[in-house]
Coordinates of C-alpha atoms in Angstrom, one line a residue:
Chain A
X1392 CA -12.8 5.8 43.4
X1393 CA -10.5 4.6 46.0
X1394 CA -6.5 4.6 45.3
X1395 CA -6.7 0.9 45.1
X1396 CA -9.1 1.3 42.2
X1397 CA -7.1 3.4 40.3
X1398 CA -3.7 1.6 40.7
X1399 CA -6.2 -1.5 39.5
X1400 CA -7.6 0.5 36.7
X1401 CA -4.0 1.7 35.4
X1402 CA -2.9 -1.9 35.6
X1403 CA -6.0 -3.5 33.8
X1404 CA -5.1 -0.4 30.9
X1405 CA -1.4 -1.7 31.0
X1406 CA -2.2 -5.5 30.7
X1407 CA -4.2 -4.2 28.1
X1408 CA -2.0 -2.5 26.5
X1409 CA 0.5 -5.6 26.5
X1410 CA -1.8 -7.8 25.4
X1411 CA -2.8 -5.8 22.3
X1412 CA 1.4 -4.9 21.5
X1413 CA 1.8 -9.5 21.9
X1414 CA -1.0 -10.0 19.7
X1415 CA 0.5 -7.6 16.7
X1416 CA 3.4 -9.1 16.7
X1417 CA 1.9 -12.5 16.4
X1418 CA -0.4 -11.3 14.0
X1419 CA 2.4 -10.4 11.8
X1420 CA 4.2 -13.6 12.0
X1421 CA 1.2 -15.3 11.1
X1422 CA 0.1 -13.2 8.3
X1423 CA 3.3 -14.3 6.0
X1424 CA 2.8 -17.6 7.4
X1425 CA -0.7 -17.9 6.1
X1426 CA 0.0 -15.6 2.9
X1427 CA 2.9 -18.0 1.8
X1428 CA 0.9 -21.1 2.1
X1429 CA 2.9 -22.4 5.8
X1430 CA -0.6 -23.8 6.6
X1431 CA -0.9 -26.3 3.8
X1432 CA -3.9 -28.0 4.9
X1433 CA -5.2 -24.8 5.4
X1434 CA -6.0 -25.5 8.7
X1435 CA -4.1 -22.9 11.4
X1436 CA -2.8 -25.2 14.6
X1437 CA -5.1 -24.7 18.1
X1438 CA -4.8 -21.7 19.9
X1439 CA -2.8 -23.8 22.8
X1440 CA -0.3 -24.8 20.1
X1441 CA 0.2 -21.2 19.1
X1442 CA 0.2 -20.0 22.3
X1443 CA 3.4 -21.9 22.9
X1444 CA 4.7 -21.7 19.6
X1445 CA 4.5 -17.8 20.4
X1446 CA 5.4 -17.9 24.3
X1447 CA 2.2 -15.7 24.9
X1448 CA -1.5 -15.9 26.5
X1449 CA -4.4 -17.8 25.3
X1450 CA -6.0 -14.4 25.0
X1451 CA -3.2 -13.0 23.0
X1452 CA -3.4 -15.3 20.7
X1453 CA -7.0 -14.7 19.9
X1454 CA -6.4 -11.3 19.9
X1455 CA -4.1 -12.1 17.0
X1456 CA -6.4 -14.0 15.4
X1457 CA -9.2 -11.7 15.5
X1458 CA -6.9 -9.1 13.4
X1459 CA -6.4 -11.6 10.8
X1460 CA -10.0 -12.1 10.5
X1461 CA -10.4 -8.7 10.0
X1462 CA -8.7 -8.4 7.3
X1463 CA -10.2 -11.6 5.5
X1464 CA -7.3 -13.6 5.8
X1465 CA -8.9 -16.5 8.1
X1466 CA -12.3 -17.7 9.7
X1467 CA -12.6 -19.0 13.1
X1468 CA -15.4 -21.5 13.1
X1469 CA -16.0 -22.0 17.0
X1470 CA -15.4 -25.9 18.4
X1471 CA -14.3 -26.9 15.0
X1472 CA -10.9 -24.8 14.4
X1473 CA -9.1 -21.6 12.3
X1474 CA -9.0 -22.2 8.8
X1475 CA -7.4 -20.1 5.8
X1476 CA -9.8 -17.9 3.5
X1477 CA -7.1 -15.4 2.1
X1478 CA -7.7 -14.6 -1.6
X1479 CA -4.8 -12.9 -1.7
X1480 CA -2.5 -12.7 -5.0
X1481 CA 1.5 -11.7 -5.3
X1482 CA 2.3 -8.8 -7.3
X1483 CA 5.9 -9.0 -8.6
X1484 CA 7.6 -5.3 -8.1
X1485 CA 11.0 -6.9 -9.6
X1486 CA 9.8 -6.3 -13.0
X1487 CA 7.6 -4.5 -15.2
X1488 CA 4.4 -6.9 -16.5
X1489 CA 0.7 -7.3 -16.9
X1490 CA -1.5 -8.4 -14.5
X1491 CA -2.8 -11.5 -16.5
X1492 CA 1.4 -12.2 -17.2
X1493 CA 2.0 -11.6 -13.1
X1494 CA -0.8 -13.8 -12.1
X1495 CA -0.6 -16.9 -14.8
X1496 CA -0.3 -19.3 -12.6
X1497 CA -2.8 -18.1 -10.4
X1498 CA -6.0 -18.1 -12.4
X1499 CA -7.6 -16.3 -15.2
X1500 CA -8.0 -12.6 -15.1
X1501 CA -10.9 -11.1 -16.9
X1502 CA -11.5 -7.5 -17.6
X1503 CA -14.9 -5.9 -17.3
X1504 CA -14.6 -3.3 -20.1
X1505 CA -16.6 0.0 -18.0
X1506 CA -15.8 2.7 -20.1
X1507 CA -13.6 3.9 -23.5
X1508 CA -13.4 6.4 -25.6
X1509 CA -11.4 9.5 -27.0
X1510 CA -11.0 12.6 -24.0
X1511 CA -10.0 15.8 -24.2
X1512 CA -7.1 15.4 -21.6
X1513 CA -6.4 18.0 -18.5
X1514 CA -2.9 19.4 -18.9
X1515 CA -1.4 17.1 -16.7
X1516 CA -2.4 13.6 -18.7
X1517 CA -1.3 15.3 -21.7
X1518 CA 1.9 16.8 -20.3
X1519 CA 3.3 13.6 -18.8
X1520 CA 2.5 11.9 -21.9
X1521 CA 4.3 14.6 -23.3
X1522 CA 1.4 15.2 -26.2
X1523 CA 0.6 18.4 -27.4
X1524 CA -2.5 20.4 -25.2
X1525 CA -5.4 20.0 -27.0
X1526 CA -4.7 16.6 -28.8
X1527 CA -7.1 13.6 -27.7
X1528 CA -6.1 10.8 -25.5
X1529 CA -7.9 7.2 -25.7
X1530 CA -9.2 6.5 -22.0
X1531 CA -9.8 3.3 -20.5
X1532 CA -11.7 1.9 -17.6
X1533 CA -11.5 -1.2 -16.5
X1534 CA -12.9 -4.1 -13.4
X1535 CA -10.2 -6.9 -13.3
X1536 CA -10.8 -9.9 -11.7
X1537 CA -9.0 -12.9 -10.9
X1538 CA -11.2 -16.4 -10.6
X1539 CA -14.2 -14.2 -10.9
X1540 CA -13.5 -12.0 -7.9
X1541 CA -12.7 -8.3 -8.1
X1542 CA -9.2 -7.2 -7.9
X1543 CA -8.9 -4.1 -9.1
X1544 CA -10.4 -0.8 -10.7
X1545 CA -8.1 0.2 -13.2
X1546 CA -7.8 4.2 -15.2
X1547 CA -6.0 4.1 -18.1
X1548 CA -5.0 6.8 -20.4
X1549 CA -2.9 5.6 -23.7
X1550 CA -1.8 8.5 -26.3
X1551 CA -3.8 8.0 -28.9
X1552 CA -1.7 6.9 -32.1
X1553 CA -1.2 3.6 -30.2
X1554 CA -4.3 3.8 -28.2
X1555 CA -7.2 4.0 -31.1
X1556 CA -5.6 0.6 -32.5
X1557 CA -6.1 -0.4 -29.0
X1558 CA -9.6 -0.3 -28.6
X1559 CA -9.7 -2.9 -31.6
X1560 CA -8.5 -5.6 -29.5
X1561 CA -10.0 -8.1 -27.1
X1562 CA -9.5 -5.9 -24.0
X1563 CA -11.7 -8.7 -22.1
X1564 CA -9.1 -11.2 -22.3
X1565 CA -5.8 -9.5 -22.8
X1566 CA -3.4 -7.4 -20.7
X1567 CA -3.0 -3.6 -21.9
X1568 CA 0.4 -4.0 -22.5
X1569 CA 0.9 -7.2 -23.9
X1570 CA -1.6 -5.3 -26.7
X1571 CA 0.8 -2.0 -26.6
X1572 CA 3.8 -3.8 -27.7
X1573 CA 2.1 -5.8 -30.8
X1574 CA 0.8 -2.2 -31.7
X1575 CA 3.7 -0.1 -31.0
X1576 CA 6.0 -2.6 -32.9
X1577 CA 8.3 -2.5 -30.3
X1578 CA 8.7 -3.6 -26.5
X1579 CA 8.0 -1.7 -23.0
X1580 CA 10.9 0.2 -21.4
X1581 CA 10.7 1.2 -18.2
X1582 CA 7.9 2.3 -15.7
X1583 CA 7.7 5.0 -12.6
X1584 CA 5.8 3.8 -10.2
X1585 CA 4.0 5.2 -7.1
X1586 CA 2.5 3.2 -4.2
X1587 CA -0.1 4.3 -1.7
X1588 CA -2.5 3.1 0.7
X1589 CA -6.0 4.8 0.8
X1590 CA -9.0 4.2 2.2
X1591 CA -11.8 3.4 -0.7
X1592 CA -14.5 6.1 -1.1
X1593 CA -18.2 4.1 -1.0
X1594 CA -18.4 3.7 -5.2
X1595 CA -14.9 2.7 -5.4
X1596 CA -15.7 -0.1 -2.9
X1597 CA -19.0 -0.7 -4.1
X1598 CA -17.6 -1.2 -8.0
X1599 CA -14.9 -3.5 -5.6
X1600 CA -17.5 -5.4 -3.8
X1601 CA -16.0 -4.5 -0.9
X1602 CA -17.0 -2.3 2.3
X1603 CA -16.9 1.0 2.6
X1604 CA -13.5 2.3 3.7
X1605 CA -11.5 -0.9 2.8
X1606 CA -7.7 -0.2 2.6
X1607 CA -7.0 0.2 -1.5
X1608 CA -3.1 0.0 -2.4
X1609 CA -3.5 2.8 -4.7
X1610 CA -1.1 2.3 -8.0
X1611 CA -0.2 5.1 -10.0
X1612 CA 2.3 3.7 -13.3
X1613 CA 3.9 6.2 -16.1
X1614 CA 4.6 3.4 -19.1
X1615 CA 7.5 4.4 -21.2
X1616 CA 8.2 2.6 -24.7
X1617 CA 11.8 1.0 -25.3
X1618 CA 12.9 4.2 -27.0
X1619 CA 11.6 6.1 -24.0
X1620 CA 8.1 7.5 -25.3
X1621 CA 6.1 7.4 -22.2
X1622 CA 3.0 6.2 -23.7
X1623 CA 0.5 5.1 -20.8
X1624 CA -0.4 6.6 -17.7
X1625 CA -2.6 4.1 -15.6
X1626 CA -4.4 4.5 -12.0
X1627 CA -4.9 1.2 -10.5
X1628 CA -6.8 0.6 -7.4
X1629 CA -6.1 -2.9 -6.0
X1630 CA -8.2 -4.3 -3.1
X1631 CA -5.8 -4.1 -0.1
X1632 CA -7.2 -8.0 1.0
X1633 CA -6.3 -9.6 -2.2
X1634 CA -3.1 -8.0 -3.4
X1635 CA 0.7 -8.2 -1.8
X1636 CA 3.5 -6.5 -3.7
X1637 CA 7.2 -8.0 -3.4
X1638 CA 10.3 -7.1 -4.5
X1639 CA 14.2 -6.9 -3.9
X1640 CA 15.4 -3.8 -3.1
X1641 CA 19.3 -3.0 -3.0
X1642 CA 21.4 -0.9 -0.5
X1643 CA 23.5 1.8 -2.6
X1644 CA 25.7 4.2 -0.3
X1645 CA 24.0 7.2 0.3
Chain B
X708 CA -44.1 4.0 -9.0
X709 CA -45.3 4.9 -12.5
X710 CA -43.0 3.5 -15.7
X711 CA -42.1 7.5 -16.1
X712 CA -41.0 7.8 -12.4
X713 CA -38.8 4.1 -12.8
X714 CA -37.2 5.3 -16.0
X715 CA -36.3 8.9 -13.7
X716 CA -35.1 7.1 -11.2
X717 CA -32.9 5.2 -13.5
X718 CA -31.1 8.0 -15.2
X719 CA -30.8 9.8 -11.8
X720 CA -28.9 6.8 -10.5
X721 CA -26.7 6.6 -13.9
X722 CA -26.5 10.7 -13.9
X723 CA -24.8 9.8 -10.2
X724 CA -22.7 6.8 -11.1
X725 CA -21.5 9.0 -13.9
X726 CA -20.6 11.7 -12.3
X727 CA -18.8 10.0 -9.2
X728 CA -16.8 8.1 -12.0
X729 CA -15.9 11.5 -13.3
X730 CA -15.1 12.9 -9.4
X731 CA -12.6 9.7 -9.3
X732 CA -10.7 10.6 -12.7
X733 CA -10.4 14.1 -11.4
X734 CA -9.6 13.4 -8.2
X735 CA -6.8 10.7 -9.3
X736 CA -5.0 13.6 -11.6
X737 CA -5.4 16.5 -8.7
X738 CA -4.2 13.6 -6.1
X739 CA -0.5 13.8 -7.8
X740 CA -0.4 17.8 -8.6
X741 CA -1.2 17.9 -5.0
X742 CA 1.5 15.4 -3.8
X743 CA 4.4 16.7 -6.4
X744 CA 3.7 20.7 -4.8
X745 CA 2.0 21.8 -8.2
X746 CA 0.2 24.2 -6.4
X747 CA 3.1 26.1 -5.2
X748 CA 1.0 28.9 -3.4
X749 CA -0.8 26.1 -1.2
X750 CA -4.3 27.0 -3.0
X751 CA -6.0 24.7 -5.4
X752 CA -7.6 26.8 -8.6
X753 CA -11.1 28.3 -8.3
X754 CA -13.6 25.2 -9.2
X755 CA -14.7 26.6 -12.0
X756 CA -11.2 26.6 -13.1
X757 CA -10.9 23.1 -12.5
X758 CA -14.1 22.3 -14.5
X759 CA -12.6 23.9 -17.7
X760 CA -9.4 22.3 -17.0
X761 CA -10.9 19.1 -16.5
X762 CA -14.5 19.4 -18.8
X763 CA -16.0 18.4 -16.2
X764 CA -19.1 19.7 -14.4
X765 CA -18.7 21.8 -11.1
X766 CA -20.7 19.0 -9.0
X767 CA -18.0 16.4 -10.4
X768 CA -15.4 19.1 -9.2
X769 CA -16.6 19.0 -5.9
X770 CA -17.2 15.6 -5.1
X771 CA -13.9 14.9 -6.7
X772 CA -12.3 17.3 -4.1
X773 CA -14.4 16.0 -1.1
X774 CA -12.6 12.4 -2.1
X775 CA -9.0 14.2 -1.8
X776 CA -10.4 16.1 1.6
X777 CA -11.5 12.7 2.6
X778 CA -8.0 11.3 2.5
X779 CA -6.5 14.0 4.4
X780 CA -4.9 16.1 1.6
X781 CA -7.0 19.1 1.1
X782 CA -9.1 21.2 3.3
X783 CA -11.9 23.3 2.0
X784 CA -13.2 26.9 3.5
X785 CA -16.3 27.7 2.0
X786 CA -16.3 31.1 0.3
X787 CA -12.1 31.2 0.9
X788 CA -11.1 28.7 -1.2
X789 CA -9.3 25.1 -1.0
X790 CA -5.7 24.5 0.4
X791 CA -3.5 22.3 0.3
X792 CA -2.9 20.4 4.3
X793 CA -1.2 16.9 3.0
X794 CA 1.6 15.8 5.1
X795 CA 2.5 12.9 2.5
X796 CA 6.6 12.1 2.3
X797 CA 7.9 10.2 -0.4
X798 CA 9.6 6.9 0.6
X799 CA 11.7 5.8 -2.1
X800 CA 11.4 2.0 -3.4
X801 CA 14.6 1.8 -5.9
X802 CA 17.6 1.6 -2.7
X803 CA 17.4 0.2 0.5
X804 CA 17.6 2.9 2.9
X805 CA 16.7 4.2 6.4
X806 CA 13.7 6.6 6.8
X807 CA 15.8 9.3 8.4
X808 CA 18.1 8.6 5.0
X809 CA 15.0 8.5 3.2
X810 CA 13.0 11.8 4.4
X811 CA 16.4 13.8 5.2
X812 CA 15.2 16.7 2.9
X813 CA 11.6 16.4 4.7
X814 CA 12.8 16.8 8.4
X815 CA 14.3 15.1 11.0
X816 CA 12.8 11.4 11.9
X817 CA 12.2 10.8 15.8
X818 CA 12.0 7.5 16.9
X819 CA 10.1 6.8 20.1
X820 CA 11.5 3.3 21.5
X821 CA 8.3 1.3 22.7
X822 CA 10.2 -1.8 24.0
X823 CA 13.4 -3.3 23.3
X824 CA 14.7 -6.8 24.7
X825 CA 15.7 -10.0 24.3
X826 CA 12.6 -12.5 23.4
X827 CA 12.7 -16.2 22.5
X828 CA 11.5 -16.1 18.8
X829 CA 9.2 -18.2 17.5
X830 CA 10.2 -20.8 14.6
X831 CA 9.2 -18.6 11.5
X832 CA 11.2 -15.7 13.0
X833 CA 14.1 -17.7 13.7
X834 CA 14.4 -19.5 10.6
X835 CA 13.7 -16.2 8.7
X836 CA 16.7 -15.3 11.1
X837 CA 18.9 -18.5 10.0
X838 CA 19.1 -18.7 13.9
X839 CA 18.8 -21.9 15.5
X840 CA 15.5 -22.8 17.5
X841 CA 15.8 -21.7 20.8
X842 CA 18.2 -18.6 20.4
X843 CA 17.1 -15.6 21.8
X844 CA 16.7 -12.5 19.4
X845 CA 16.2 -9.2 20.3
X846 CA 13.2 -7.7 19.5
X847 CA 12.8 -3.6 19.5
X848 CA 9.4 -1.6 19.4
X849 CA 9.3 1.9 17.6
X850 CA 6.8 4.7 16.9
X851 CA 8.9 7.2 14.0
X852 CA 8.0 10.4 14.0
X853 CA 8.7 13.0 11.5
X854 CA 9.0 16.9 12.4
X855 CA 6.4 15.8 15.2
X856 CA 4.1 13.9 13.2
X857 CA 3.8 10.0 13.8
X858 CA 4.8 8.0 10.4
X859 CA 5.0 4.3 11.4
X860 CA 5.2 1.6 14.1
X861 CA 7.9 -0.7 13.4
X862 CA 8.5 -4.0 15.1
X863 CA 12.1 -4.9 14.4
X864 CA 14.1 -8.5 15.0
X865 CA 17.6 -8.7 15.0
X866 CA 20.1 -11.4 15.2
X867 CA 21.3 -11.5 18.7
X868 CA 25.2 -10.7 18.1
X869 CA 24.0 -7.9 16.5
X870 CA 21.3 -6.6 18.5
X871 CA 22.6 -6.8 21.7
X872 CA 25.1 -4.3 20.6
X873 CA 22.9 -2.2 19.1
X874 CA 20.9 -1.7 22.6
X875 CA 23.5 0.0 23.9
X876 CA 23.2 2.7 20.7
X877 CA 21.0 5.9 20.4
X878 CA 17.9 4.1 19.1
X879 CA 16.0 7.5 19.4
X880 CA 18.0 9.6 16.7
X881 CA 19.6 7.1 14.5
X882 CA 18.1 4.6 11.4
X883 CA 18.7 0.7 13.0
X884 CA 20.5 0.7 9.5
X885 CA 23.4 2.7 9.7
X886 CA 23.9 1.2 13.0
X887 CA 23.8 -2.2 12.1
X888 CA 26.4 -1.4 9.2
X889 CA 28.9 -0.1 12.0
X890 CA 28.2 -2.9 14.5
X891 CA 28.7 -5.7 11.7
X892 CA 32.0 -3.9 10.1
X893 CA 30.1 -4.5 6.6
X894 CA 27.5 -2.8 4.7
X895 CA 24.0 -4.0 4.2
X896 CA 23.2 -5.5 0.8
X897 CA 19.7 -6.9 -0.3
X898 CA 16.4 -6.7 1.5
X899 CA 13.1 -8.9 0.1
X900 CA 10.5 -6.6 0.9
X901 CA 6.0 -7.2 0.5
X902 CA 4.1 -4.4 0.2
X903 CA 0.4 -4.7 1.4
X904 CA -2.6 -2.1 2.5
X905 CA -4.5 -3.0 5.8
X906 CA -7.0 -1.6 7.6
X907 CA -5.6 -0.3 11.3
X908 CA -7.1 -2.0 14.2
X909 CA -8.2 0.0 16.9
X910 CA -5.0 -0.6 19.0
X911 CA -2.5 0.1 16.1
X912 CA -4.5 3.9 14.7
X913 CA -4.5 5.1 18.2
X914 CA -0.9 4.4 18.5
X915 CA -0.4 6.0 15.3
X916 CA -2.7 8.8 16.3
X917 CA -4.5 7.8 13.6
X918 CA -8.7 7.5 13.2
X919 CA -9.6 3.6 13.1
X920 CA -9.7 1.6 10.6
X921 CA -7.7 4.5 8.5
X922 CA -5.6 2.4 5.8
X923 CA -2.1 1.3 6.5
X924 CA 0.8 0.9 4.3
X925 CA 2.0 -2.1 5.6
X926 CA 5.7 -3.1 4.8
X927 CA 7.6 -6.4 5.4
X928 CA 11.4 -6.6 5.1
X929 CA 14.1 -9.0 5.3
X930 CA 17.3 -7.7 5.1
X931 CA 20.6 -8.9 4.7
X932 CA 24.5 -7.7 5.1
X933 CA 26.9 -7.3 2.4
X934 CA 27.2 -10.8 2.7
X935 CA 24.1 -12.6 2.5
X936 CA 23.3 -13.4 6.2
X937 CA 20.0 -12.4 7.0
X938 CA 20.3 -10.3 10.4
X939 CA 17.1 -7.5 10.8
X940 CA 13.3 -9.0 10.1
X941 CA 11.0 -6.2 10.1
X942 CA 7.2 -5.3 10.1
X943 CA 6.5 -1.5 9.4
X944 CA 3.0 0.0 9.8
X945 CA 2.9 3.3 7.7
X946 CA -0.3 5.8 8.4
X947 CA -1.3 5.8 4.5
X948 CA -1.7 9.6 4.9
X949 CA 1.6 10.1 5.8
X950 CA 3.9 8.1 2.8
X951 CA 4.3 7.7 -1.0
X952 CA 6.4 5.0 -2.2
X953 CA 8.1 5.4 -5.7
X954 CA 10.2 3.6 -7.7
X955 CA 10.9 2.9 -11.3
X956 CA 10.3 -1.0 -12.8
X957 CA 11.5 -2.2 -16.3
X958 CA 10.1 -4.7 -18.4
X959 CA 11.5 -8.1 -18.7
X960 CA 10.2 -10.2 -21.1
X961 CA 8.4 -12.8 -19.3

């Protein structure tokens, strides 16, 4: 390899290199524009309108579009145009509800009842539900989809004074806690959350209908009653392609 | 394939489906003792431990700690034992604050500046912005790094009479927040901020350090001074592995 080549080599890496950094941050600007519904006829503009929308390269710009397709959120059809395909739902982090409440006007979620019963919790379930070791807890598995496609895999354990009435109910059709707070008599407090981002083990995606290492946003919620009883510990796996989270937060001194 | 061998084959694939069900109960419990430092000594209990603890059975065990190995938070030695090796921080989601505010107990946050400059937005940023068309923003570029690790890849816009300002600042050792407080005279109020989970494209995880496709927390945020004006437009990629976000949400009656 002659000097000439390498200096050529570094520079094709570096132009590269730009090119990938461009189409990111097009790629973000587009994904809220395509997530909040900007593209109404759900048609995205040509890639030469883009490109000077976004002052960068032809190539850039299908760079950025090629990440959106990867994650689901358009198709390219070639000769014909870039159209929306997003199935993706907000998820309200302002205030403590439901899924079937967050999503009304949405669609209809169903739940595909997998599993319940009464479990002999480990110490952990029962300690954050603060219930004596040894007592049983009612556990609940659920498939929730919205429109008839998969949204999330969600473990529920509910202590089980409130969560034997529970199992009564239409579970199919209702949202756990809108059922909680007819059977407890009294409303929902407050809820501790925790948010991740994982990638799905091969049944977790396979129960999700979606490949094998799919990014999951990974919900883990601690229910509390009005009075403070925390009464519900859930794991909720969400498909990371049809699920974004939004909320206000608020700048207190530190 | 005799009726016998179908009907086999059928309760081995249930025996399978139930016991990977099992593995993802476990492993969602075990996920938090590990993140919350339950296991002070750095050494998860014997499996058979965990199978009493859990009633589960010792194949359940261990697939439900490959899952946690899988996600970066355990390692296992075969005839040692298994440890503890997350890296996971905790990124709050009740204030608006900085990640060096945020991790300050956890280390010290590095930031690597990728680019920084003046670029001509395109409309969405702008109007996000409340700048008028055509006015330059300046756009910065960071990889954060806590004690050495890499966290997230931000891409930052800021309102030009802020930003150019905050050029001349120590971008390397200092949250854009708490300079942007001192450059406007005013503190920072509100921030609308969207939660999602991506996939990494190759570009992105090798920037991260990260293996491809590994699952992103990916966080948008719009935040505001004191005042209301809109000055900083974010788009933070977090390696899932690395961050936690927690907050708490209370029920309003919808």
């Amino acid at each position: 390899m002659t000097r000439k080549d390498i200096a050529g080599a570094a520079t094709l890496a570096e132009a590269r290199r730009l090119r990938a950094d461009r189409a990111r941050q097009v790629a973000d600007v587009l994904r809220r524009q395509v997530l909040y519904g900007e593209f109404r006829s759900g048609e995205l503009p040509p890639e030469s309108d883009l490109a000077r929308e976004f002052g960068a390269s032809r190539n850039a710009i299908r760079e950025a579009l090629d990440l959106l397709r990867a994650e689901g959120l358009i198709e390219r059809c070639p000769g014909v145009g870039t159209f929306v395909v997003a199935e993706k739902y907000p998820h309200g982090l302002e205030r403590l509800l439901g899924l079937a409440e967050t999503l009304r006007e949405h669609g209809e979620v169903e739940n595909e009842v997998r599993t319940t019963g009464l479990i002999a919790p480990s110490r952990e379930v029962a300690s954050r539900l603060r219930r004596p070791p040894g007592e049983p807890v009612v556990y609940i598995e659920r498939i929730r989809r919205i429109n008839g496609l998969p949204l999330s895999l969600d473990l529920t354990y509910i202590a089980r004074d409130l969560g034997e009435p529970l199992l009564a109910e239409d579970l199919a059709r209702n949202d756990i806690f809108v059922l909680l707070e007819r059977i407890a008599g009294q409303r929902l407090g407050k809820a501790e959350v925790t948010i991740e981002a994982v990638n799905a083990d091969p049944h977790s995606a396979a129960i999700l209908d979606a490949p094998r290492g799919t990014a999951l946003l990974m919900l883990e919620r601690l229910t509390h009653l009005a009075d403070g009883r925390p009464v519900d510990l859930e794991f909720v796996r969400f498909r990371g392609d049809r699920i974004a989270m939004s909320g206000t937060l608020h700048r207190v001194h530190p």
